[in-house]
């Protein structure tokens, strides 16, 4: 400023001066604004004449400040998202492009408050991956041209087992998110402080996750707060013909929660992602749980909504089995390609849509039954720490599965996609002549010990690595389970096993040997009513433990196995209280446990 000239906008420029004035101005060029050429305007459109006086230093400073403010405001307006019609979705190149909702004052604490968003948290430092991160989430086309046949399709009743593959475990992830350091606030609908009631507790058991406050509130949040209050004050249930109370931790809480889920819950499914990894359910084999859930939720008309602004939960429709089938390089002994792919997908979702960022993924969930499902989340902190993970591999000792937030998914072995459940049932309790039975491959840390102590050493303990052919000719695998009092369900590579659900199908009391395993639907079911949990260190005393159970107690447990069976059955068209609804209920219940009611 000072002695420099100032250029004024055209509408602030004084009208042409007389020749005398021009000559006078030319004599002192340092104190006047130079004349700039412009097109003459009609008299009616010309601006009013301004006082013929020079700009002072103060006026020049104010003019510069005004121009800077206007430029900043224009930049903000250009950067702001455009408002579109709510509820209208566009289908572009096979993907559902969701509209941005109108810019409204969503995060309000009370009427009349101004919009106040908390500052965005600093991004976590990037994790180093062994493989380079591709720029897109679409894998190489050659991977998808001809998928290899699934190795689990050829299993028979004698070897219903997961395929042999290298152990892909890495160092446990013991760190936890900062917001997981405090227990759940009072008023939570948690059914029991003891989640599994196992005689052995995880030495690395993590604290309950602390509810995370979303960046802005929605009507769906208010419905969750309402549901949480209703469940906390659930009326007592007596003699309900549909729900046998001894099977549940708290039948009153479960019934009220289930009723509210049926009435309120809305799920939005992301349409992005190409097949076969997305929207391609595998309906056979030991990983069929994730496939059947995907198939049924995508065809649902009761819970699923097209408007994400109405959703309480957001489903990420990818298959962990398809990740392994299409991206894992045999012999590479690394899960990096799978982890990179999942990280890029979540980064795309969070960049394209605003819903992930609202809660940092806390209202999103995915369903994965493959053993590697938990480990493919390692490169994305928010996915691993915040998202509700429905996992068959529900091991709390490895720092991935978070008790109180994640969901234990039942592993179900489906032989026929047309008939997901067939040949269920077994002999009455009085006709079961075998005390305990197991047959399977000898991998993992428990099964070799089981075979060492009980394989071929006791007629009451039918423990095999593989049933001898001379025995299978008259009694195959399924007949053994249908004729046994107790079916031994030891962990394999991981803590989960399809034998647990299979034992329930054949009305055989499951004996679960897997430390640190969170049992399926543990938020609702009391597993001590229909199963036996044995610590891994007690395998040498297994027979004594089983014989110490009174006969009356066994008959009660066996009867309860038959009653709880309904919660583990797949149906082509879902039925109330079946496995599809129970999985969805566990995810719903987990979301309720995270809801935080902001005091008004």
XYZ file of C-alpha atoms in Angstrom:
600
model
C 0.000 0.000 0.000
C 1.542 3.421 0.973
C 2.653 5.102 -2.200
C 1.503 2.285 -4.506
C -1.557 2.658 -6.702
C -4.784 0.726 -6.091
C -6.902 -0.679 -8.914
C -10.616 -0.381 -8.211
C -13.333 -2.586 -9.694
C -15.109 -1.130 -12.655
C -18.316 -0.298 -10.778
C -16.256 1.635 -8.195
C -14.320 3.606 -10.801
C -15.057 7.385 -11.048
C -16.479 8.704 -14.314
C -14.108 10.153 -16.905
C -12.636 13.434 -15.719
C -12.300 16.597 -17.709
C -9.137 17.186 -19.790
C -7.954 19.617 -17.102
C -8.336 17.004 -14.425
C -6.499 14.473 -16.592
C -3.609 16.797 -17.058
C -3.521 17.447 -13.341
C -3.477 13.742 -12.645
C -0.663 13.130 -15.052
C 1.460 15.515 -13.067
C 1.326 13.259 -9.985
C 1.124 9.603 -11.122
C 2.239 8.289 -7.743
C -0.921 9.417 -5.962
C -3.651 8.505 -8.431
C -5.085 5.307 -9.884
C -4.211 4.929 -13.576
C -7.093 5.000 -15.993
C -7.978 1.584 -17.511
C -9.856 1.133 -20.777
C -13.466 -0.034 -20.540
C -16.498 -0.268 -22.744
C -18.826 2.723 -22.385
C -22.190 1.967 -20.780
C -25.528 3.586 -21.457
C -26.269 6.435 -19.068
C -29.004 4.434 -17.371
C -26.570 1.621 -16.481
C -23.682 3.745 -15.344
C -22.930 3.697 -11.601
C -23.455 6.849 -9.646
C -20.613 9.262 -9.537
C -18.203 8.796 -6.657
C -16.553 11.659 -4.778
C -13.451 12.763 -6.552
C -10.975 12.048 -3.865
C -8.055 9.714 -3.560
C -8.045 6.514 -1.479
C -6.483 6.842 1.919
C -4.200 4.195 3.371
C -6.996 2.963 5.655
C -9.480 2.600 2.810
C -6.965 0.652 0.739
C -6.342 -1.803 3.608
C -10.094 -2.329 4.096
C -10.566 -2.931 0.380
C -7.843 -5.565 0.308
C -9.327 -7.314 3.365
C -12.778 -7.365 1.758
C -11.387 -8.930 -1.424
C -9.593 -11.622 0.632
C -12.804 -12.485 2.556
C -14.805 -12.733 -0.674
C -12.164 -15.005 -2.229
C -12.186 -17.331 0.791
C -15.993 -17.521 0.774
C -15.982 -18.354 -2.918
C -13.476 -21.160 -2.349
C -15.647 -22.671 0.396
C -18.729 -22.562 -1.796
C -16.914 -24.273 -4.654
C -15.608 -27.003 -2.319
C -18.995 -27.716 -0.715
C -20.941 -30.753 -2.043
C -23.933 -30.080 -4.190
C -27.344 -30.724 -2.737
C -29.368 -33.417 -4.454
C -32.858 -34.726 -4.082
C -33.033 -37.003 -0.991
C -33.717 -40.658 -1.621
C -32.844 -40.568 -5.325
C -30.155 -43.051 -6.361
C -28.368 -43.240 -9.683
C -27.169 -46.487 -11.233
C -23.858 -45.815 -12.936
C -21.822 -48.598 -14.520
C -23.523 -51.211 -12.385
C -22.906 -49.438 -9.072
C -25.422 -47.635 -6.947
C -24.316 -44.022 -6.593
C -25.964 -42.668 -3.498
C -27.004 -39.021 -3.338
C -25.655 -36.748 -0.687
C -28.442 -35.711 1.663
C -29.341 -32.023 1.909
C -27.024 -29.936 3.999
C -28.991 -29.574 7.180
C -28.170 -28.913 10.800
C -28.024 -32.598 11.696
C -25.872 -32.675 14.828
C -28.126 -30.769 17.177
C -28.056 -31.075 20.936
C -31.076 -28.835 21.446
C -33.345 -26.617 19.389
C -31.694 -23.393 18.307
C -28.121 -24.598 18.785
C -25.645 -23.736 16.089
C -23.979 -26.433 14.007
C -20.820 -27.502 15.802
C -18.772 -30.413 14.510
C -15.788 -31.717 16.456
C -12.442 -31.427 14.710
C -11.563 -34.394 12.526
C -9.100 -36.748 14.238
C -5.625 -37.004 12.813
C -5.258 -39.994 10.482
C -3.397 -42.966 11.975
C 0.117 -43.601 10.688
C 0.040 -45.947 7.695
C 0.944 -49.555 8.319
C 3.760 -51.003 6.299
C 2.633 -53.740 3.970
C 4.856 -56.229 2.290
C 2.998 -55.793 -0.968
C 2.482 -52.513 -2.755
C -1.018 -51.035 -2.510
C -2.792 -50.979 -5.879
C -4.701 -47.868 -6.838
C -7.978 -49.693 -7.427
C -9.823 -52.481 -5.688
C -10.350 -54.513 -8.866
C -7.905 -57.441 -8.963
C -6.111 -58.613 -12.052
C -8.584 -59.892 -14.683
C -6.722 -63.179 -15.019
C -7.679 -64.073 -11.470
C -11.368 -64.125 -12.335
C -11.366 -65.902 -15.685
C -11.517 -69.444 -14.362
C -11.983 -69.968 -10.637
C -10.484 -73.145 -9.252
C -12.901 -75.679 -7.739
C -13.386 -75.392 -4.019
C -11.362 -78.007 -2.118
C -14.171 -78.496 0.409
C -16.741 -79.767 -2.072
C -15.319 -83.306 -2.085
C -15.556 -83.934 1.636
C -17.627 -86.850 2.803
C -18.964 -87.727 6.218
C -15.643 -89.304 7.210
C -13.545 -86.183 6.659
C -15.762 -83.145 7.082
C -12.756 -80.932 7.531
C -11.159 -77.689 6.468
C -8.558 -78.099 3.693
C -4.880 -78.353 4.494
C -3.126 -75.021 4.066
C -0.181 -73.184 5.650
C -0.688 -71.456 8.961
C -1.062 -67.762 8.086
C -1.106 -66.444 11.644
C 1.093 -63.488 12.410
C 1.998 -61.838 15.688
C -1.130 -61.128 17.741
C -2.452 -57.595 17.530
C -2.575 -56.721 21.217
C -3.007 -52.992 20.866
C -6.539 -51.670 21.221
C -8.289 -48.502 20.152
C -8.195 -45.588 22.634
C -11.976 -45.615 22.944
C -11.986 -49.261 24.073
C -10.348 -48.587 27.420
C -13.475 -47.944 29.492
C -16.406 -50.286 30.237
C -19.825 -49.876 28.707
C -21.906 -47.232 30.395
C -24.801 -48.134 32.657
C -28.076 -48.918 30.991
C -26.508 -51.216 28.411
C -28.683 -54.136 27.289
C -25.800 -56.562 27.924
C -27.413 -59.781 29.128
C -24.614 -60.927 31.377
C -21.290 -59.638 32.633
C -19.855 -63.101 32.048
C -19.988 -63.476 28.312
C -19.209 -67.172 27.896
C -19.341 -68.606 31.415
C -16.388 -70.777 30.450
C -14.394 -72.339 33.288
C -11.265 -70.893 31.687
C -10.900 -67.208 30.866
C -8.712 -65.604 28.262
C -5.488 -64.268 29.666
C -5.674 -61.514 27.080
C -9.355 -60.724 27.536
C -9.991 -57.168 26.405
C -12.248 -54.636 28.152
C -15.714 -53.911 26.885
C -15.649 -51.326 24.102
C -16.625 -47.807 24.993
C -19.509 -46.397 22.943
C -18.286 -44.027 20.279
C -20.175 -40.763 19.727
C -20.947 -40.198 16.024
C -19.946 -36.964 14.334
C -23.614 -36.080 13.911
C -26.855 -37.627 15.098
C -29.668 -39.033 12.981
C -33.207 -40.252 13.504
C -31.816 -43.800 13.429
C -29.637 -42.974 16.445
C -32.692 -41.821 18.369
C -34.398 -45.141 17.564
C -31.388 -47.049 18.883
C -31.445 -45.047 22.121
C -35.166 -45.795 22.438
C -34.568 -49.521 21.855
C -31.777 -49.581 24.419
C -34.044 -48.081 27.072
C -36.835 -50.521 26.204
C -34.522 -53.506 26.544
C -33.135 -52.270 29.853
C -36.734 -52.193 31.145
C -37.911 -55.361 29.412
C -41.028 -56.908 30.985
C -40.586 -60.319 32.557
C -41.486 -63.283 30.350
C -43.230 -66.283 31.886
C -44.051 -69.486 30.054
C -43.545 -68.249 26.506
C -44.353 -71.222 24.227
C -41.787 -70.090 21.621
C -38.876 -69.491 23.990
C -37.676 -72.078 26.502
C -36.175 -69.929 29.258
C -33.304 -72.260 30.404
C -31.667 -71.915 26.965
C -31.108 -68.163 27.349
C -29.072 -65.887 29.539
C -32.096 -63.682 30.026
C -35.157 -64.697 28.062
C -36.973 -61.431 28.861
C -34.143 -59.320 27.458
C -33.747 -61.533 24.396
C -37.449 -61.474 23.550
C -37.752 -57.690 23.880
C -34.572 -57.130 21.875
C -35.738 -59.484 19.124
C -39.154 -57.784 18.944
C -37.541 -54.358 18.599
C -35.178 -55.674 15.941
C -38.103 -56.951 13.883
C -39.920 -53.626 14.223
C -37.099 -51.098 13.917
C -33.908 -52.447 12.382
C -32.956 -51.148 8.930
C -29.830 -52.251 7.060
C -28.226 -50.571 4.075
C -26.145 -52.738 1.699
C -23.387 -51.129 -0.349
C -23.881 -51.905 -4.027
C -20.268 -51.189 -4.954
C -17.849 -53.996 -5.666
C -17.550 -56.414 -8.568
C -18.199 -60.133 -8.520
C -17.013 -62.678 -7.547
C -15.555 -61.181 -4.360
C -18.676 -59.058 -3.791
C -22.301 -60.175 -3.963
C -21.282 -63.781 -4.742
C -22.353 -66.090 -1.907
C -20.809 -69.543 -1.666
C -23.580 -71.816 -0.451
C -21.728 -75.118 0.060
C -18.893 -76.302 2.238
C -17.649 -75.313 5.671
C -17.649 -71.568 4.890
C -21.297 -71.515 3.863
C -22.433 -69.387 6.812
C -21.122 -66.168 5.279
C -22.589 -67.099 1.884
C -26.041 -67.949 3.166
C -26.229 -64.769 5.203
C -25.231 -62.720 2.146
C -27.808 -64.467 -0.024
C -30.646 -63.970 2.451
C -29.879 -60.381 3.488
C -29.584 -59.207 -0.124
C -32.988 -60.724 -0.898
C -34.616 -59.369 2.263
C -37.514 -56.922 2.027
C -38.116 -56.341 5.723
C -34.765 -55.153 7.083
C -33.019 -53.785 3.985
C -33.559 -50.171 2.875
C -32.358 -48.262 -0.190
C -32.083 -44.956 1.666
C -28.889 -45.016 3.783
C -30.151 -42.111 5.888
C -32.683 -44.505 7.470
C -30.154 -47.251 8.251
C -29.010 -48.350 11.689
C -26.414 -50.714 10.190
C -24.366 -50.811 6.976
C -23.417 -54.195 5.470
C -20.118 -54.667 3.599
C -21.039 -57.488 1.164
C -17.704 -59.176 0.466
C -16.797 -62.811 0.976
C -13.673 -63.840 2.899
C -13.851 -67.220 1.158
C -13.834 -65.522 -2.253
C -10.893 -63.375 -1.170
C -8.860 -66.508 -0.528
C -10.172 -68.247 -3.627
C -9.369 -65.372 -6.006
C -6.484 -63.395 -4.480
C -4.315 -65.765 -2.470
C -1.205 -66.898 -4.370
C -0.541 -70.565 -3.519
C 2.844 -71.019 -1.948
C 3.315 -67.325 -1.185
C 2.576 -67.742 2.535
C 1.314 -64.157 2.785
C -2.104 -62.599 3.127
C -0.931 -59.183 1.956
C -2.860 -59.204 -1.355
C -6.078 -59.935 0.547
C -5.411 -57.302 3.208
C -4.484 -54.658 0.629
C -7.645 -55.387 -1.328
C -9.861 -55.002 1.765
C -8.070 -51.801 2.811
C -8.577 -50.254 -0.620
C -12.250 -51.192 -0.586
C -12.847 -49.509 2.766
C -10.861 -46.456 1.656
C -13.104 -46.235 -1.411
C -16.270 -46.559 0.687
C -15.144 -43.864 3.119
C -14.155 -41.519 0.287
C -17.252 -42.042 -1.848
C -19.858 -42.015 0.912
C -20.051 -40.063 4.156
C -21.622 -42.810 6.286
C -18.405 -44.598 7.246
C -16.843 -41.354 8.438
C -19.824 -40.496 10.683
C -18.898 -43.247 13.170
C -15.482 -44.305 11.829
C -17.101 -47.602 10.816
C -18.767 -48.408 14.157
C -22.207 -48.914 12.532
C -20.790 -51.058 9.698
C -20.424 -54.835 9.747
C -19.208 -57.729 7.640
C -19.667 -61.502 7.892
C -16.663 -63.793 7.414
C -16.426 -67.503 8.138
C -13.044 -68.242 6.577
C -10.250 -68.674 9.126
C -8.360 -65.810 7.499
C -11.268 -63.360 7.832
C -9.899 -61.584 10.938
C -6.375 -61.252 9.545
C -7.429 -59.508 6.319
C -8.415 -56.441 8.384
C -4.885 -55.759 9.659
C -4.069 -52.861 7.286
C -7.115 -50.738 8.132
C -7.233 -49.608 11.764
C -10.849 -48.415 11.751
C -12.064 -51.639 10.134
C -10.185 -53.784 12.640
C -10.999 -51.790 15.773
C -14.415 -50.219 15.169
C -16.426 -52.335 12.740
C -18.705 -55.122 13.976
C -17.024 -58.287 12.700
C -19.196 -61.411 12.518
C -16.502 -64.105 12.538
C -16.408 -67.871 12.779
C -12.835 -67.464 14.034
C -13.901 -65.769 17.281
C -10.632 -65.994 19.197
C -10.187 -63.277 21.846
C -6.523 -64.124 22.484
C -5.209 -62.707 19.200
C -6.321 -59.092 19.610
C -8.565 -59.031 16.514
C -11.902 -60.315 17.794
C -13.220 -57.801 20.345
C -15.620 -59.262 22.888
C -18.649 -57.036 23.382
C -18.341 -55.550 19.894
C -17.760 -58.452 17.498
C -20.101 -61.377 16.859
C -19.288 -65.091 16.941
C -20.623 -66.592 13.710
C -21.663 -70.275 13.732
C -19.676 -72.371 11.272
C -22.098 -74.612 9.383
C -21.131 -77.334 6.929
C -23.684 -77.287 4.094
C -23.576 -80.200 1.654
C -26.397 -79.153 -0.664
C -27.324 -75.587 -1.608
C -30.848 -76.736 -2.474
C -31.290 -78.396 0.898
C -29.069 -76.561 3.389
C -30.387 -78.647 6.280
C -31.166 -82.325 5.807
C -30.913 -85.577 7.682
C -31.021 -83.866 11.073
C -31.942 -85.695 14.273
C -30.546 -88.765 16.008
C -31.288 -91.651 18.320
C -33.045 -91.102 21.674
C -30.848 -90.694 24.722
C -31.460 -94.250 25.922
C -30.232 -95.747 22.615
C -26.919 -93.862 22.402
C -24.325 -96.519 23.223
C -21.136 -94.518 22.518
C -19.891 -92.225 25.285
C -17.826 -89.862 23.103
C -16.860 -89.644 19.417
C -14.439 -87.704 17.228
C -12.921 -88.262 13.791
C -10.887 -85.744 11.833
C -7.526 -84.508 10.642
C -4.766 -84.048 13.193
C -3.892 -80.380 12.801
C -3.767 -77.676 15.446
C -2.549 -77.961 19.017
C -5.459 -79.900 20.569
C -6.235 -82.808 18.249
C -2.850 -84.543 18.435
C -3.113 -84.479 22.228
C -6.645 -85.867 22.029
C -5.482 -88.725 19.791
C -2.449 -89.383 21.980
C -4.513 -89.971 25.106
C -7.680 -91.513 23.672
C -7.073 -92.797 20.161
C -7.822 -96.542 20.081
C -7.305 -96.922 23.851
C -10.858 -97.051 25.213
C -13.978 -98.626 23.743
C -16.153 -95.869 25.197
C -14.007 -93.151 23.620
C -14.231 -93.467 19.824
C -11.420 -91.099 18.822
C -10.022 -91.440 15.287
C -7.817 -89.501 12.924
C -9.815 -91.305 10.249
C -12.488 -93.933 10.770
C -11.167 -97.330 9.637
C -12.818 -98.661 6.472
C -14.040 -101.838 8.161
C -15.992 -99.646 10.598
C -17.433 -97.197 8.056
C -19.028 -100.068 6.139
C -21.554 -100.467 8.949
C -21.399 -97.084 10.703
C -20.294 -93.934 8.906
C -19.428 -90.534 10.365
C -23.007 -89.266 10.681
C -24.233 -92.485 12.287
C -21.475 -92.255 14.870
C -22.654 -88.766 15.868
C -26.285 -89.883 15.962
C -25.361 -92.794 18.248
C -23.057 -90.936 20.675
C -23.933 -89.167 23.902
C -21.168 -86.590 23.538
C -19.559 -85.335 20.330
C -16.028 -84.013 20.830
C -15.474 -80.640 19.076
C -11.767 -79.742 19.374
C -10.328 -76.713 17.648
C -8.350 -77.168 14.435
C -6.160 -74.518 12.892
C -8.361 -71.996 14.684
C -10.767 -72.117 17.618
C -13.903 -72.618 15.513
C -15.207 -75.924 14.235
C -18.253 -76.927 12.144
C -18.659 -79.955 14.418
C -20.374 -77.817 17.059
C -23.363 -77.047 14.861
C -23.214 -80.513 13.333
C -23.499 -82.064 16.798
C -26.565 -79.897 17.442
C -28.083 -81.092 14.157
C -27.586 -84.732 15.212
C -28.847 -84.040 18.771
C -25.501 -84.979 20.307
C -24.233 -82.906 23.254
C -21.196 -80.954 21.972
C -18.004 -81.042 24.033
C -16.066 -77.906 23.088
C -12.281 -77.868 23.537
C -10.917 -74.482 22.475
C -9.540 -71.972 24.938
C -10.371 -68.311 24.250
C -13.285 -69.208 21.933
C -16.381 -66.997 22.192
C -19.301 -69.299 21.427
C -21.897 -68.359 18.788
C -24.842 -66.208 19.917
C -23.233 -65.915 23.344
C -25.097 -62.625 23.821
C -28.363 -64.577 24.009
C -27.747 -68.289 24.593
C -26.576 -70.008 27.781
C -24.301 -72.697 26.366
C -23.954 -74.449 29.727
C -27.564 -75.609 29.290
C -26.809 -77.780 26.237
C -23.024 -78.245 25.932
C -19.859 -79.037 27.870
C -16.798 -76.785 27.729
C -13.484 -78.472 28.592
C -10.176 -76.645 28.993
C -7.405 -77.755 26.651
C -5.203 -78.745 29.592
C -7.908 -81.176 30.796
C -7.892 -83.402 27.691
C -6.115 -86.226 29.610
C -9.048 -86.238 32.079
C -11.743 -86.048 29.389
C -13.444 -89.363 30.148
C -13.540 -88.707 33.878
C -15.116 -85.299 33.247
C -17.854 -86.813 31.086
C -18.566 -89.708 33.461
C -18.887 -87.238 36.343
C -21.939 -85.685 34.676
C -25.074 -87.273 36.203
C -27.328 -89.149 33.816
C -30.230 -86.829 34.616
C -28.053 -83.851 33.720
C -27.071 -85.466 30.410
C -30.728 -86.169 29.534
C -31.597 -82.525 30.237
C -28.722 -81.246 28.092
C -29.604 -83.602 25.257
C -33.228 -82.409 25.390
C -32.034 -78.799 25.315
C -29.875 -79.533 22.272
C -33.027 -80.504 20.425
C -34.802 -77.333 21.586
C -31.955 -74.998 20.609
C -31.632 -76.622 17.193
C -34.020 -74.089 15.610
C -31.496 -71.290 16.147
C -28.929 -73.032 13.908
C -31.058 -74.021 10.900
C -30.791 -72.382 7.476
C -33.964 -71.932 5.433
C -34.314 -70.825 1.817
C -36.907 -68.396 3.144
C -35.893 -67.227 6.630
C -38.024 -68.327 9.579
C -38.395 -66.517 12.894
C -35.589 -67.302 15.352
C -33.579 -69.246 12.733
C -29.828 -68.813 12.209
C -30.214 -65.899 9.796
C -32.275 -63.918 12.292
C -29.982 -64.907 15.164
C -26.897 -63.611 13.324
C -28.698 -60.383 12.517
C -29.871 -60.106 16.116
C -26.316 -60.500 17.439
C -25.139 -57.678 15.147
C -28.121 -55.531 16.207
C -27.470 -56.246 19.885
C -23.802 -55.387 19.494
C -24.729 -52.066 17.897
C -27.089 -51.282 20.796
C -24.264 -51.951 23.265
C -22.224 -49.227 21.559
C -24.920 -46.556 21.535
C -24.089 -43.569 23.683
C -26.894 -41.288 24.833
C -25.696 -37.693 24.858
C -27.145 -35.805 27.811
C -29.388 -32.983 26.708
